[in-house]
């Protein structure tokens, strides 16, 4: 059983589109398009499980770089989370960076005299 990573997907790509793309190359076990938890919108990548390792290798060779929905797909064998290199902060995500009090060249002295505004609850 091989789990394949399919990257650079168009946000309009459906599971049926991917199944139709992979089926001529071998048996497809499961197709999962990853979506954003909060918006439900596709995140531009998916996973396809293929039970036969030889068919999965054939699919990688045939589909890596192939155009689907106006985008060139990136197809390779999926790696477990622990095997991936660590992400850097240059690609978005995370909560680091400038802005806010005491960062980005602002001095804390500018805010010490002003009264704090009450915060709204997060829920």
mmCIF file of C-alpha atoms in Angstrom:
data_model
loop_
_atom_site.group_PDB
_atom_site.id
_atom_site.type_symbol
_atom_site.label_atom_id
_atom_site.label_comp_id
_atom_site.label_asym_id
_atom_site.label_seq_id
_atom_site.Cartn_x
_atom_site.Cartn_y
_atom_site.Cartn_z
ATOM 1 C CA UNK A 1 0.000 0.000 0.000
ATOM 2 C CA UNK A 2 1.482 3.339 -1.084
ATOM 3 C CA UNK A 3 0.173 6.722 -0.053
ATOM 4 C CA UNK A 4 0.861 9.348 -2.719
ATOM 5 C CA UNK A 5 1.061 13.104 -2.181
ATOM 6 C CA UNK A 6 -0.447 15.238 -4.954
ATOM 7 C CA UNK A 7 0.514 18.904 -4.706
ATOM 8 C CA UNK A 8 -0.185 22.102 -6.675
ATOM 9 C CA UNK A 9 -3.824 21.164 -7.201
ATOM 10 C CA UNK A 10 -6.379 23.615 -8.494
ATOM 11 C CA UNK A 11 -8.837 24.516 -5.729
ATOM 12 C CA UNK A 12 -11.684 23.301 -7.974
ATOM 13 C CA UNK A 13 -10.275 19.748 -8.307
ATOM 14 C CA UNK A 14 -12.613 17.095 -6.905
ATOM 15 C CA UNK A 15 -12.031 13.576 -5.581
ATOM 16 C CA UNK A 16 -13.784 12.246 -8.692
ATOM 17 C CA UNK A 17 -11.281 14.145 -10.895
ATOM 18 C CA UNK A 18 -8.343 12.558 -9.087
ATOM 19 C CA UNK A 19 -9.907 9.094 -9.147
ATOM 20 C CA UNK A 20 -10.448 9.393 -12.902
ATOM 21 C CA UNK A 21 -6.835 10.554 -13.348
ATOM 22 C CA UNK A 22 -5.270 7.725 -11.328
ATOM 23 C CA UNK A 23 -7.548 4.778 -12.251
ATOM 24 C CA UNK A 24 -6.072 4.093 -15.694
ATOM 25 C CA UNK A 25 -2.696 3.571 -13.968
ATOM 26 C CA UNK A 26 -3.902 1.114 -11.323
ATOM 27 C CA UNK A 27 -6.303 0.402 -8.502
ATOM 28 C CA UNK A 28 -7.154 3.425 -6.322
ATOM 29 C CA UNK A 29 -7.932 2.718 -2.670
ATOM 30 C CA UNK A 30 -8.814 6.129 -1.257
ATOM 31 C CA UNK A 31 -8.664 9.767 -2.364
ATOM 32 C CA UNK A 32 -8.537 12.550 0.230
ATOM 33 C CA UNK A 33 -8.437 16.250 -0.713
ATOM 34 C CA UNK A 34 -7.163 18.229 2.264
ATOM 35 C CA UNK A 35 -9.382 21.156 3.266
ATOM 36 C CA UNK A 36 -8.998 24.065 5.659
ATOM 37 C CA UNK A 37 -10.641 23.286 9.004
ATOM 38 C CA UNK A 38 -12.235 26.686 9.405
ATOM 39 C CA UNK A 39 -13.318 27.581 5.856
ATOM 40 C CA UNK A 40 -13.791 24.101 4.353
ATOM 41 C CA UNK A 41 -11.933 25.304 1.233
ATOM 42 C CA UNK A 42 -9.443 22.996 -0.484
ATOM 43 C CA UNK A 43 -5.817 23.677 0.480
ATOM 44 C CA UNK A 44 -4.343 22.697 -2.902
ATOM 45 C CA UNK A 45 -3.072 19.210 -2.117
ATOM 46 C CA UNK A 46 -4.412 15.692 -1.704
ATOM 47 C CA UNK A 47 -3.466 12.111 -0.895
ATOM 48 C CA UNK A 48 -4.219 9.063 -3.021
ATOM 49 C CA UNK A 49 -3.775 5.524 -1.670
ATOM 50 C CA UNK A 50 -2.855 2.795 -4.132
ATOM 51 C CA UNK A 51 -2.707 -0.827 -2.878
ATOM 52 C CA UNK A 52 -0.134 -1.989 -5.455
ATOM 53 C CA UNK A 53 3.385 -0.530 -5.045
ATOM 54 C CA UNK A 54 4.322 -1.082 -8.708
ATOM 55 C CA UNK A 55 1.169 0.708 -9.905
ATOM 56 C CA UNK A 56 1.895 3.563 -7.500
ATOM 57 C CA UNK A 57 5.429 3.947 -8.902
ATOM 58 C CA UNK A 58 3.971 3.945 -12.421
ATOM 59 C CA UNK A 59 1.460 6.659 -11.405
ATOM 60 C CA UNK A 60 4.232 8.836 -9.938
ATOM 61 C CA UNK A 61 6.286 8.521 -13.129
ATOM 62 C CA UNK A 62 3.311 9.223 -15.398
ATOM 63 C CA UNK A 63 1.622 12.054 -13.477
ATOM 64 C CA UNK A 64 4.430 14.096 -11.879
ATOM 65 C CA UNK A 65 4.433 17.369 -13.825
ATOM 66 C CA UNK A 66 1.205 16.543 -15.715
ATOM 67 C CA UNK A 67 -1.248 19.413 -16.123
ATOM 68 C CA UNK A 68 -4.646 19.228 -14.403
ATOM 69 C CA UNK A 69 -6.956 22.218 -14.099
ATOM 70 C CA UNK A 70 -4.335 24.554 -15.542
ATOM 71 C CA UNK A 71 -1.666 23.576 -12.987
ATOM 72 C CA UNK A 72 1.296 21.195 -13.166
ATOM 73 C CA UNK A 73 0.858 18.491 -10.538
ATOM 74 C CA UNK A 74 3.556 17.475 -8.087
ATOM 75 C CA UNK A 75 3.180 13.745 -7.414
ATOM 76 C CA UNK A 76 5.444 11.764 -5.090
ATOM 77 C CA UNK A 77 5.312 9.246 -2.285
ATOM 78 C CA UNK A 78 3.856 10.778 0.874
ATOM 79 C CA UNK A 79 6.175 10.890 3.878
ATOM 80 C CA UNK A 80 5.034 10.607 7.496
ATOM 81 C CA UNK A 81 4.986 13.890 9.424
ATOM 82 C CA UNK A 82 8.108 12.975 11.404
ATOM 83 C CA UNK A 83 10.209 12.448 8.251
ATOM 84 C CA UNK A 84 9.661 15.904 6.763
ATOM 85 C CA UNK A 85 12.155 18.741 7.134
ATOM 86 C CA UNK A 86 11.062 21.452 9.570
ATOM 87 C CA UNK A 87 9.114 24.378 8.136
ATOM 88 C CA UNK A 88 10.568 27.845 8.194
ATOM 89 C CA UNK A 89 8.620 30.971 9.013
ATOM 90 C CA UNK A 90 9.125 32.359 5.526
ATOM 91 C CA UNK A 91 6.143 30.496 4.076
ATOM 92 C CA UNK A 92 3.285 31.970 6.080
ATOM 93 C CA UNK A 93 1.560 30.380 8.999
ATOM 94 C CA UNK A 94 2.735 30.718 12.563
ATOM 95 C CA UNK A 95 2.447 33.850 14.661
ATOM 96 C CA UNK A 96 5.924 35.306 14.415
ATOM 97 C CA UNK A 97 6.925 38.582 12.867
ATOM 98 C CA UNK A 98 6.570 42.292 13.453
ATOM 99 C CA UNK A 99 3.651 44.412 14.489
ATOM 100 C CA UNK A 100 2.078 44.797 17.864
ATOM 101 C CA UNK A 101 3.479 46.304 21.027
ATOM 102 C CA UNK A 102 7.209 46.167 21.584
ATOM 103 C CA UNK A 103 7.975 44.748 18.124
ATOM 104 C CA UNK A 104 8.794 46.146 14.743
ATOM 105 C CA UNK A 105 10.571 49.231 16.017
ATOM 106 C CA UNK A 106 7.832 50.361 18.402
ATOM 107 C CA UNK A 107 8.906 51.308 21.883
ATOM 108 C CA UNK A 108 7.002 50.096 24.943
ATOM 109 C CA UNK A 109 7.334 53.582 26.400
ATOM 110 C CA UNK A 110 4.791 54.862 23.888
ATOM 111 C CA UNK A 111 2.051 52.744 25.474
ATOM 112 C CA UNK A 112 2.791 52.823 29.191
ATOM 113 C CA UNK A 113 0.640 55.861 29.902
ATOM 114 C CA UNK A 114 -2.472 54.776 27.966
ATOM 115 C CA UNK A 115 -5.273 52.771 29.575
ATOM 116 C CA UNK A 116 -5.853 49.245 28.300
ATOM 117 C CA UNK A 117 -9.035 48.504 26.439
ATOM 118 C CA UNK A 118 -11.006 45.465 27.631
ATOM 119 C CA UNK A 119 -10.735 42.471 25.280
ATOM 120 C CA UNK A 120 -13.698 40.659 23.860
ATOM 121 C CA UNK A 121 -13.933 36.961 24.728
ATOM 122 C CA UNK A 122 -12.537 34.596 22.074
ATOM 123 C CA UNK A 123 -15.536 32.287 21.960
#
